[in-house]
PDB file of C-alpha atoms and ligand atoms in Angstrom:
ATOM      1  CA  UNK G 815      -7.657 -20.440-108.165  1.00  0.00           C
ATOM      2  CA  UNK G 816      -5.634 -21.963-105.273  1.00  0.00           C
ATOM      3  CA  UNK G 817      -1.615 -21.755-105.948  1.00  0.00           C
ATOM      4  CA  UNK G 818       0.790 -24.712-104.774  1.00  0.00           C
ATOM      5  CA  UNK G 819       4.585 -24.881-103.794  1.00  0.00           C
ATOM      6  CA  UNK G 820       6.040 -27.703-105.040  1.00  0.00           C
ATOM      7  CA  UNK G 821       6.194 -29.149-101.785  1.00  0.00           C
ATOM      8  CA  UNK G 822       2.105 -29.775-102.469  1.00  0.00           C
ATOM      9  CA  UNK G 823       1.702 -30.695-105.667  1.00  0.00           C
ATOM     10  CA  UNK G 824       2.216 -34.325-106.541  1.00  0.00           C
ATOM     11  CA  UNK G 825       2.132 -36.163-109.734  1.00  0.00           C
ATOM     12  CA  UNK G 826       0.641 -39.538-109.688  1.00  0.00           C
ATOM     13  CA  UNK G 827       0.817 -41.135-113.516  1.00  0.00           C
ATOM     14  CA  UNK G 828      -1.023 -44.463-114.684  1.00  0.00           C
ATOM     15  CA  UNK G 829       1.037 -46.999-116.829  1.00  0.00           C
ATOM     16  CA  UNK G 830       0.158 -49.922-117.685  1.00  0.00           C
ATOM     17  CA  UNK G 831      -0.011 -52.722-120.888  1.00  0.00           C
ATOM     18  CA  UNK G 832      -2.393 -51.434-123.847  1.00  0.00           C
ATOM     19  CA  UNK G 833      -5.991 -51.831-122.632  1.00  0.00           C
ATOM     20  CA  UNK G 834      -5.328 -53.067-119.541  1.00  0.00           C
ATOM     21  CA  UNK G 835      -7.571 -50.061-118.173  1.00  0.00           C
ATOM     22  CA  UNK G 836      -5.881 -47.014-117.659  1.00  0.00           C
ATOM     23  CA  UNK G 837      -7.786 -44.031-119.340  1.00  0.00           C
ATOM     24  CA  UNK G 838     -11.201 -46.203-117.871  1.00  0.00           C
ATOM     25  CA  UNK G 839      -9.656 -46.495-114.006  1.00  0.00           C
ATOM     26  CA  UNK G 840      -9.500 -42.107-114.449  1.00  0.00           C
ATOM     27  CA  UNK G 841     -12.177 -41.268-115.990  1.00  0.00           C
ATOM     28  CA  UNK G 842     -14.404 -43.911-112.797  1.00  0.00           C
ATOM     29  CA  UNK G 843     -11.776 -41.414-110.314  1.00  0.00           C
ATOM     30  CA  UNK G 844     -12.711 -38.004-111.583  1.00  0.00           C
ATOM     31  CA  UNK G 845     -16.195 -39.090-111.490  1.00  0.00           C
ATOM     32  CA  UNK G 846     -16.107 -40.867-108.152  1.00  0.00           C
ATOM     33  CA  UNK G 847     -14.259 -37.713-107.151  1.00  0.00           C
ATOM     34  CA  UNK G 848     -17.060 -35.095-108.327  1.00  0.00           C
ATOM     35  CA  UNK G 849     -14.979 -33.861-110.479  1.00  0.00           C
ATOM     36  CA  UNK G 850     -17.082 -34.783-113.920  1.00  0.00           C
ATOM     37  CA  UNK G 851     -20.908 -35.637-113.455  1.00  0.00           C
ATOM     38  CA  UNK G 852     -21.235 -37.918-116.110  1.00  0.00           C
ATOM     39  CA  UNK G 853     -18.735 -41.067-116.789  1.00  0.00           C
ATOM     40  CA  UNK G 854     -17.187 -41.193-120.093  1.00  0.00           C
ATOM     41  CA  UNK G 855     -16.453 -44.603-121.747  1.00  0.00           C
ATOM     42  CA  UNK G 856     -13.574 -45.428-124.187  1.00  0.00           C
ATOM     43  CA  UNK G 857     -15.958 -47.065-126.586  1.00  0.00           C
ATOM     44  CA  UNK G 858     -18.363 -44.024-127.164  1.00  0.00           C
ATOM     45  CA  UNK G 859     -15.388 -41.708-126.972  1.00  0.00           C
ATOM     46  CA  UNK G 860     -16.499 -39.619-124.361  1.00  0.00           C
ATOM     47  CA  UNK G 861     -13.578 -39.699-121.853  1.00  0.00           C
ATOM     48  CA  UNK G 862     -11.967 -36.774-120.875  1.00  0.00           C
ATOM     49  CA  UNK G 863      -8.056 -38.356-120.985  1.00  0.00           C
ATOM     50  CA  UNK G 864      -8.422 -39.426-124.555  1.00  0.00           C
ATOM     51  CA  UNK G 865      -9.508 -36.109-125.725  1.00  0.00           C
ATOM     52  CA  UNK G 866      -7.643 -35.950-129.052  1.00  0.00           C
ATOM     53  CA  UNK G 867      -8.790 -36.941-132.223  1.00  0.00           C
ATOM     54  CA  UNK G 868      -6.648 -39.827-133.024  1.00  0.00           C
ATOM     55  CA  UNK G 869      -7.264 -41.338-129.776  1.00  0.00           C
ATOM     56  CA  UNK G 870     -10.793 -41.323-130.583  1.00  0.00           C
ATOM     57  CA  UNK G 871     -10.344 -42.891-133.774  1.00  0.00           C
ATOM     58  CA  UNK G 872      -8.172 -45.994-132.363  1.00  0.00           C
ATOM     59  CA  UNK G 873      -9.868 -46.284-129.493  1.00  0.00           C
ATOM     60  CA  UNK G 874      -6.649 -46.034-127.803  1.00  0.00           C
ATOM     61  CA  UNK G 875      -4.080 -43.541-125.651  1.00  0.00           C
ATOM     62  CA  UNK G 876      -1.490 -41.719-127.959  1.00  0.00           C
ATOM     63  CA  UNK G 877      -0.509 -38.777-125.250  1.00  0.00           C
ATOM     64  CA  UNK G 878      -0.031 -38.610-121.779  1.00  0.00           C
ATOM     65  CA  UNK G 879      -2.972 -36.654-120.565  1.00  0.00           C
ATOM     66  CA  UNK G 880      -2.825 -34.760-117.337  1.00  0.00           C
ATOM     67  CA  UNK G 881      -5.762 -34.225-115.099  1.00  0.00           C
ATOM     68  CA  UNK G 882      -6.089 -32.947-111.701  1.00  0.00           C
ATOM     69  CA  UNK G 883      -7.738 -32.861-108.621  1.00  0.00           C
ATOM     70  CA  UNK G 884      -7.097 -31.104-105.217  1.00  0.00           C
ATOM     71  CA  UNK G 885      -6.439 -33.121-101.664  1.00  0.00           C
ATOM     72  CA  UNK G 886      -5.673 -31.725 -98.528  1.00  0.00           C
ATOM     73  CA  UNK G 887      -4.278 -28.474 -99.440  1.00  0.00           C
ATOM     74  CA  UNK G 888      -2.488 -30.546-102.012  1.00  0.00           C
ATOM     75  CA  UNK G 889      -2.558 -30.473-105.859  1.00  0.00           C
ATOM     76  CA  UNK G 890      -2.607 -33.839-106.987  1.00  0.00           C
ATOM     77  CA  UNK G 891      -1.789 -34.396-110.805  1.00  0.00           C
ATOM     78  CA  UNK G 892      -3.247 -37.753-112.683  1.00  0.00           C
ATOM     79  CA  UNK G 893      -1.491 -38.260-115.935  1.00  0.00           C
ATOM     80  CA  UNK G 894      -2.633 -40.994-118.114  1.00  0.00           C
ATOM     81  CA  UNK G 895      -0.428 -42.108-120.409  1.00  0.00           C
ATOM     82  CA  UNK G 896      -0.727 -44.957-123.262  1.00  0.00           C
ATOM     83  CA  UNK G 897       0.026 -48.249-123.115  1.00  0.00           C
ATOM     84  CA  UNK G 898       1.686 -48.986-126.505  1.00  0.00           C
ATOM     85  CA  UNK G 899       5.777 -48.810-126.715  1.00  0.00           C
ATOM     86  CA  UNK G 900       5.223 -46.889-129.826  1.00  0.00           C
ATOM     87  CA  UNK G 901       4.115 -43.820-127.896  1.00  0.00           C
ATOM     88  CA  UNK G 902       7.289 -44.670-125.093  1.00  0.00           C
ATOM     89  CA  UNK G 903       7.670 -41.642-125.367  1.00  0.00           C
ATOM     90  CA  UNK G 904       5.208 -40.375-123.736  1.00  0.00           C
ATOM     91  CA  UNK G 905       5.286 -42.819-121.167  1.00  0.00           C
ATOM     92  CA  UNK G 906       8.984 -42.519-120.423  1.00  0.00           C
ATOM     93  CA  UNK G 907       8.397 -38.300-119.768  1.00  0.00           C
ATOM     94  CA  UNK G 908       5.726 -39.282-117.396  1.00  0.00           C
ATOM     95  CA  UNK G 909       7.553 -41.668-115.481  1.00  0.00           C
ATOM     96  CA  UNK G 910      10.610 -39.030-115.203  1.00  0.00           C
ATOM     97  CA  UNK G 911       8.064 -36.161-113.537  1.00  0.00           C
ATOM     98  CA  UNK G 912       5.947 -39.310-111.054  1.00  0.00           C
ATOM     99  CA  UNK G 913       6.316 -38.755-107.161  1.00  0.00           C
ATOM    100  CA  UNK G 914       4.054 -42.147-107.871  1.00  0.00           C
ATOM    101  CA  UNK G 915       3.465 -43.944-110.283  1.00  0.00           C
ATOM    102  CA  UNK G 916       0.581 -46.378-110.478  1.00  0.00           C
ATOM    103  CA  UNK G 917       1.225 -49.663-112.685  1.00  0.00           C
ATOM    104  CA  UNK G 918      -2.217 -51.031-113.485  1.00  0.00           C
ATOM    105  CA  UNK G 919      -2.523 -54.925-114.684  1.00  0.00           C
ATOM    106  CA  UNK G 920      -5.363 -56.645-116.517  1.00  0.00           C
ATOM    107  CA  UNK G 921      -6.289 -59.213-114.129  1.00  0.00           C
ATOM    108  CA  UNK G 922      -7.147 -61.844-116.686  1.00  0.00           C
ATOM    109  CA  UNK G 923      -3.373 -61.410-117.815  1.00  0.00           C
ATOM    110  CA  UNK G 924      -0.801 -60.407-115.148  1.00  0.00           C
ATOM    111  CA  UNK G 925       2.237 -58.888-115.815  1.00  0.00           C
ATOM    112  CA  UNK G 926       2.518 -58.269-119.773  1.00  0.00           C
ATOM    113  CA  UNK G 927       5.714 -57.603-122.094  1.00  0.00           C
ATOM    114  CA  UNK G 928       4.062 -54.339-122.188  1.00  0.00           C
ATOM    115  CA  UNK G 929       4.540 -54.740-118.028  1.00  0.00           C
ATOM    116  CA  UNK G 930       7.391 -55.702-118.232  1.00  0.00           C
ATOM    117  CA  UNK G 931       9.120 -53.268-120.752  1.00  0.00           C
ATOM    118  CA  UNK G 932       7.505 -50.048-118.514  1.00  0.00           C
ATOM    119  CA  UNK G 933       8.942 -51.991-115.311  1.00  0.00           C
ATOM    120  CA  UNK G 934      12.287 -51.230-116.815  1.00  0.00           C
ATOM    121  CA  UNK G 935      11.771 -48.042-116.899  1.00  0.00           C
ATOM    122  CA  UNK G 936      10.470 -47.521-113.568  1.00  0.00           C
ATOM    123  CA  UNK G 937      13.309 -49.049-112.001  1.00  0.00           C
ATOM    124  CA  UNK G 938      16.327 -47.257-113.579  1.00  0.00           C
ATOM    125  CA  UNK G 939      14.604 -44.327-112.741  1.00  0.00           C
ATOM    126  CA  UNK G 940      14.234 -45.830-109.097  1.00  0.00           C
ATOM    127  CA  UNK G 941      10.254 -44.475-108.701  1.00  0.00           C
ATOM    128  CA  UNK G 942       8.259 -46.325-106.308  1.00  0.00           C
ATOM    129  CA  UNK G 943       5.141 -48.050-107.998  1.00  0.00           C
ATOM    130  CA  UNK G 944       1.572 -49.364-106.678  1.00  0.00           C
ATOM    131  CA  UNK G 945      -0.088 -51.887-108.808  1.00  0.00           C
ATOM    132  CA  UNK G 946      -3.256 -51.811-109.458  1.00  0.00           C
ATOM    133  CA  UNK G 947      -5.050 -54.998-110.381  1.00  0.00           C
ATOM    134  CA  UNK G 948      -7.761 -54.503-112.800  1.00  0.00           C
ATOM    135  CA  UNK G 949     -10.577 -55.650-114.656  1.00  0.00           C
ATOM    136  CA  UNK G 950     -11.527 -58.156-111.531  1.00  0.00           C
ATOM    137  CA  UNK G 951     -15.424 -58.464-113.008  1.00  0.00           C
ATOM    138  CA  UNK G 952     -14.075 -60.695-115.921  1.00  0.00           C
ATOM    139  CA  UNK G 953     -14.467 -64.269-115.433  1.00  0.00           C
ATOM    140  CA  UNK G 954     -11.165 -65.674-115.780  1.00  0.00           C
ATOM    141  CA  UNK G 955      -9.960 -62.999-114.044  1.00  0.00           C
ATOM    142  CA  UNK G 956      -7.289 -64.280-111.256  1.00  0.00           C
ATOM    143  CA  UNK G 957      -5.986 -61.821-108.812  1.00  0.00           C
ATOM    144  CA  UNK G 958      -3.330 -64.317-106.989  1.00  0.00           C
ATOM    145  CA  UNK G 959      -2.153 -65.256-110.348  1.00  0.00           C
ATOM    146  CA  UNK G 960      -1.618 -61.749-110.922  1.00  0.00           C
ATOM    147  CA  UNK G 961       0.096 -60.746-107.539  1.00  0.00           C
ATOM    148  CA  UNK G 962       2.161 -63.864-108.277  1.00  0.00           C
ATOM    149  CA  UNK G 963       3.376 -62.683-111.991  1.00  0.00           C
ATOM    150  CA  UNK G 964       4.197 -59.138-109.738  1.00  0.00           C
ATOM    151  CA  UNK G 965       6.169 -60.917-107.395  1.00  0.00           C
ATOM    152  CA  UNK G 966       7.769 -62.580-110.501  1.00  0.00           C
ATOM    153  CA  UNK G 967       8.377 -58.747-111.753  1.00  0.00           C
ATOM    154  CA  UNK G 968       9.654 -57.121-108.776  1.00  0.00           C
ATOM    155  CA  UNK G 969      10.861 -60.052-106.546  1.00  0.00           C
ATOM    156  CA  UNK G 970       9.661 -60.714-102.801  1.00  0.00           C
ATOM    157  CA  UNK G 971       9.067 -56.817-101.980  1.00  0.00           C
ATOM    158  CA  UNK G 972       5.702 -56.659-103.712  1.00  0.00           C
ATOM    159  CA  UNK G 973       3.273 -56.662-100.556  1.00  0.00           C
ATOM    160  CA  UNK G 974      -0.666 -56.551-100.495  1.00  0.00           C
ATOM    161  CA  UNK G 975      -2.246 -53.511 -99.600  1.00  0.00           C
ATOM    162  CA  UNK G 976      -5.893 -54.542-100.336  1.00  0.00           C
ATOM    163  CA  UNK G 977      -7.311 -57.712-101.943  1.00  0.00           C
ATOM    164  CA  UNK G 978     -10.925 -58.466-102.967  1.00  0.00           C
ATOM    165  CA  UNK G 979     -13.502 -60.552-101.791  1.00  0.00           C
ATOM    166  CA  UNK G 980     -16.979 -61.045-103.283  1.00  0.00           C
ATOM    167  CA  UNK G 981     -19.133 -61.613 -99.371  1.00  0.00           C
ATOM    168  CA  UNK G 982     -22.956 -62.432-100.654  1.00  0.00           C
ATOM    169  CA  UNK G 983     -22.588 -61.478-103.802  1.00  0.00           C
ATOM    170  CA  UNK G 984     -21.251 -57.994-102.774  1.00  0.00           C
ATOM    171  CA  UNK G 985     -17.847 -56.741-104.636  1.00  0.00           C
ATOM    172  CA  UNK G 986     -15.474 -56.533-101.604  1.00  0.00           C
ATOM    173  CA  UNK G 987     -12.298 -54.759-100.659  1.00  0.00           C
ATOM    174  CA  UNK G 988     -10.307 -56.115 -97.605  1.00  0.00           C
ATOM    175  CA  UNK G 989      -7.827 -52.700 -96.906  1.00  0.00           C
ATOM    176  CA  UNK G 990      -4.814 -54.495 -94.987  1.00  0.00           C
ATOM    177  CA  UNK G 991      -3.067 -50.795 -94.153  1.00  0.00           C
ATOM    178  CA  UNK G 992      -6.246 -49.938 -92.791  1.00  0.00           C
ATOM    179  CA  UNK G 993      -7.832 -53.161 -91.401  1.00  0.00           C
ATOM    180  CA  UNK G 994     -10.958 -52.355 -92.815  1.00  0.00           C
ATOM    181  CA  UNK G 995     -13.094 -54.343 -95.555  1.00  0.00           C
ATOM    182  CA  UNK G 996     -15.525 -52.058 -98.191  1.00  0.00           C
ATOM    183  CA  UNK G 997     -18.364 -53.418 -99.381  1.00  0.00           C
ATOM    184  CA  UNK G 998     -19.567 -51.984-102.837  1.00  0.00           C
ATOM    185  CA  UNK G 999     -23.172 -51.349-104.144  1.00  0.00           C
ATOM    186  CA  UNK G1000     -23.755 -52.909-107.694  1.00  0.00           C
ATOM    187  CA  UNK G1001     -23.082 -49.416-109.250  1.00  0.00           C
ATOM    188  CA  UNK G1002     -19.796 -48.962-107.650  1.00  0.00           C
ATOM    189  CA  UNK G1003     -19.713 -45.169-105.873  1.00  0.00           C
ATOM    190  CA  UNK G1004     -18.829 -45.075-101.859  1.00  0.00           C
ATOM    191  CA  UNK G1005     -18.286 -47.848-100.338  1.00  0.00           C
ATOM    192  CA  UNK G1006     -19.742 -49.014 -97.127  1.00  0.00           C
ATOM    193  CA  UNK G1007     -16.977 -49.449 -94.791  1.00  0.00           C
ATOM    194  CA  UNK G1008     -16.852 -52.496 -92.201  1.00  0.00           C
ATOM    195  CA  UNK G1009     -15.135 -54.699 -89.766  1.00  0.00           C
ATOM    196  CA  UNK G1010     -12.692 -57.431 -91.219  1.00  0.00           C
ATOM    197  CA  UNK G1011     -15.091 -60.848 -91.481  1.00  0.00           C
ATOM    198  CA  UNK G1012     -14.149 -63.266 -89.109  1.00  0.00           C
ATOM    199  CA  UNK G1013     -13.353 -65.647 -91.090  1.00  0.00           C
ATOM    200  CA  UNK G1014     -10.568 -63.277 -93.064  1.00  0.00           C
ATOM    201  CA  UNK G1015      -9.053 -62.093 -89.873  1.00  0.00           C
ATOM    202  CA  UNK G1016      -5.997 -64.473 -89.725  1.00  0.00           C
ATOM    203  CA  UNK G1017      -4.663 -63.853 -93.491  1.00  0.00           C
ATOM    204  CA  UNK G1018      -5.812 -60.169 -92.859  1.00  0.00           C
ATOM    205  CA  UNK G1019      -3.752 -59.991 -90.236  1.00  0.00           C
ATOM    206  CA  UNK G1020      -0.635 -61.844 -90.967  1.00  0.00           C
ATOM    207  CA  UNK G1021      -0.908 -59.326 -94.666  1.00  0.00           C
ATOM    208  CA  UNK G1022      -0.851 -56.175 -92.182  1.00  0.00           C
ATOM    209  CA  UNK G1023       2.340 -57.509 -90.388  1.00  0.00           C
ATOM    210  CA  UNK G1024       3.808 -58.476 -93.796  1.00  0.00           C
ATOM    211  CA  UNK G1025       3.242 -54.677 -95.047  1.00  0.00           C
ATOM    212  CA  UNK G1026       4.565 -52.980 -91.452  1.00  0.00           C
ATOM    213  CA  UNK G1027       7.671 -55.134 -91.793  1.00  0.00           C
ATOM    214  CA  UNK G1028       8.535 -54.480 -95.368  1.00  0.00           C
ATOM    215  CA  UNK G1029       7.850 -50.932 -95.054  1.00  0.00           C
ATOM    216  CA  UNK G1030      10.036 -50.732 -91.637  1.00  0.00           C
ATOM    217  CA  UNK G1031      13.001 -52.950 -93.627  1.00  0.00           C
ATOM    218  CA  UNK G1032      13.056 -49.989 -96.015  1.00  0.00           C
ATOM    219  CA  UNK G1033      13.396 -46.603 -94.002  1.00  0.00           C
ATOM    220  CA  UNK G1034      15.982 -46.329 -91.212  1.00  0.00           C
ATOM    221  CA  UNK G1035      13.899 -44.355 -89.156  1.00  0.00           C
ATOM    222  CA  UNK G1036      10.874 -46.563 -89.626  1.00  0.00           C
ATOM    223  CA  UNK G1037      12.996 -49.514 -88.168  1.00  0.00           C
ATOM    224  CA  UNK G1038      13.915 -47.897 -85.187  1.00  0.00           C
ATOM    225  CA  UNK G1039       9.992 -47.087 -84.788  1.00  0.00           C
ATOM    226  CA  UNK G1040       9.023 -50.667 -85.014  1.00  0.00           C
ATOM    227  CA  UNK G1041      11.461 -51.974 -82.957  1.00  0.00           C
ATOM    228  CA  UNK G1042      10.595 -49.503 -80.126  1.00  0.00           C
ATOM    229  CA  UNK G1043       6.858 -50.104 -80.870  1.00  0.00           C
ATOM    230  CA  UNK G1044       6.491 -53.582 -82.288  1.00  0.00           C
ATOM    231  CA  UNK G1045       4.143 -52.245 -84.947  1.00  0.00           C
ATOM    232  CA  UNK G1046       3.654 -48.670 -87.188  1.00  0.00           C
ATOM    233  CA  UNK G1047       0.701 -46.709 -87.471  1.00  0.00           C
ATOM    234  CA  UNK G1048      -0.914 -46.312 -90.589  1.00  0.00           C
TER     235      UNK G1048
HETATM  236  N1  GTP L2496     -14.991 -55.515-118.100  1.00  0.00           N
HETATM  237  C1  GTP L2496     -14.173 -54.492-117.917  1.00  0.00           C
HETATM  238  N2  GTP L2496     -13.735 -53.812-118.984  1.00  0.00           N
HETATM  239  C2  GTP L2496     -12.893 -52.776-118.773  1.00  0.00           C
HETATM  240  C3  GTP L2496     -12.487 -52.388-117.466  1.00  0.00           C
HETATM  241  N3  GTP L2496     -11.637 -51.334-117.583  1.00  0.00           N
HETATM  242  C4  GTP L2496     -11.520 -51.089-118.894  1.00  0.00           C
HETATM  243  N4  GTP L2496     -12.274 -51.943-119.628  1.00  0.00           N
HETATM  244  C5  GTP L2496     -12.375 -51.997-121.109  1.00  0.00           C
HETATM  245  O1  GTP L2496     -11.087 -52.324-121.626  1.00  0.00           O
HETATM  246  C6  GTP L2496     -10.811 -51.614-122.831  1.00  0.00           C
HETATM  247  C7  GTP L2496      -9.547 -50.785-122.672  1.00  0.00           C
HETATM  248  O2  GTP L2496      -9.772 -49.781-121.721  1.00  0.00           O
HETATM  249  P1  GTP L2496      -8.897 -48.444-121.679  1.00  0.00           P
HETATM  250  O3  GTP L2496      -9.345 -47.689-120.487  1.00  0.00           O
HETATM  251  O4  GTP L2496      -8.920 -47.762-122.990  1.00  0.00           O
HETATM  252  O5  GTP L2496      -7.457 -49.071-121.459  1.00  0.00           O
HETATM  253  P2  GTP L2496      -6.062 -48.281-121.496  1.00  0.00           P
HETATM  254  O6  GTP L2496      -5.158 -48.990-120.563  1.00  0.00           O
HETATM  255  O7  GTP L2496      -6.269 -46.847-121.266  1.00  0.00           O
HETATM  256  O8  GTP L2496      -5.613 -48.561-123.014  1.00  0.00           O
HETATM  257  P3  GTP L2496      -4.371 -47.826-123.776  1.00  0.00           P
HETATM  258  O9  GTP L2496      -4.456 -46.383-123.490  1.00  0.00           O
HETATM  259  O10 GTP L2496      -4.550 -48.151-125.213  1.00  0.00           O
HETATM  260  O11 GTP L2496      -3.137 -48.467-123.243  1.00  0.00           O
HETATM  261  C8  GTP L2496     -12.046 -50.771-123.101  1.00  0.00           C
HETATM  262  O12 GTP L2496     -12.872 -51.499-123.970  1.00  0.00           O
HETATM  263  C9  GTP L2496     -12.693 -50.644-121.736  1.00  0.00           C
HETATM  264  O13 GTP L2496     -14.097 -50.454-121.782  1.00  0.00           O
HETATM  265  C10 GTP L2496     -12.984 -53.137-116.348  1.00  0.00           C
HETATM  266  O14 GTP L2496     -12.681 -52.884-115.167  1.00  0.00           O
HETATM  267  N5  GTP L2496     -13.837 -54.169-116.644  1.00  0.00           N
HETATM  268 MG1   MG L2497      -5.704 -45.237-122.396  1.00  0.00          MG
END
């Protein structure tokens, strides 16, 4: 078994409003990531975060489960942890051990009180946060209304990284960090991974400026960079 400093081990924990997809979004990123060879479902009870009994009986989170998976020499920790205030608990713990924690929205609802109650606790203990905007196959689901109810969360420093596009049918990712768009099979695994579509190239671009600047406007040293540059790498 490999052994990590703490310099290489980071914990990454998933938070989010009851159901909004949490113990699913793992168990599809162990699987996508090799690390289990057959995907679990909440509804047969087969996932590996809600291991425990009770969870199995409600259906639901009641612990924060850890998982993890190794990444360029590093040990990266997933904990899952459940959505409902009564187990804040639980959630709160996580939160105080995240290097990053990952909020993840229902995109046919937005920002939720549940949201909005973990938000709290995310920003008094000052940990930065990616949201994750989920459940995109539903039909009312509404991904600007979504960023827009983030931006109503966290104020004008939520910026897009990626934002999806369905291009003949095909689920699409446009990656604005990378400048890159995936294009995913019907079944989901590896993407394939192509050149921005002409026609998204303007918002595309003016999203990758929006991200260099806000991350620049936040790190001394990272200002200094862009000004001598006029851009950062990825
Ligand atoms: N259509 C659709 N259903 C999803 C998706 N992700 C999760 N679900 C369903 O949504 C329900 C809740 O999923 P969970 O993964 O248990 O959600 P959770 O955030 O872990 O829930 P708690 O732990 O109780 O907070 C289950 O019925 C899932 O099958 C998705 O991307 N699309
Ligand atoms: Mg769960």
């Amino acid at each position: 078994m490999n052994v990590f400093d703490h310099k290489h081990i980071k914990n990454i924990v998933f938070v989010g409003a009851h159901n909004s997809g949490k113990t699913t979004l793992t168990e599809t990123m162990l699987f996508e990531a090799g690390l289990i060879n057959r995907r679990g479902t909440v509804e047969n009870k087969t996932t590996v975060s809600d291991y425990q009994e009770i969870e199995q009986e409600r259906g639901s989170s009641v612990f924060a489960t850890p998982m993890h998976t190794e990444w360029r020499n590093y040990k990266i920790n997933i904990i899952d942890t459940p959505g409902l205030d009564d187990f804040i608990g639980e959630i709160l713990s996580s939160i105080r051990v995240a290097d990053t924690v990952v909020t993840v929205l229902n995109a046919q609802h937005g920002v939720e009180v549940g949201t909005e109650i973990i938000w709290n606790y995310i920003d008094r203990y000052n940990k930065p946060t990616l949201f994750v905007v989920n459940q995109i196959d539903h039909l009312n689901a509404d991904f600007e209304e979504s960023f827009n109810s983030i931006k109503g969360l966290v104020g004008n420093n939520a910026v897009k990284v990626q934002y999806p596009l369905i291009v003949d049918g095909a689920q699409c990712i446009v990656d604005v960090l990378k400048m890159k768009m995936y294009k995913f099979g019907p079944e989901g695994g590896k993407p394939e991974k192509l050149p921005i579509p002409e026609d998204q190239k303007e918002l595309a671009d003016r999203l990758h400026n929006e991200l260099v600047e806000k991350a620049a406007e936040k790190d001394e040293e990272l200002l200094e960079l862009f000004f001598e540059k006029g851009t950062l790498s990825e």
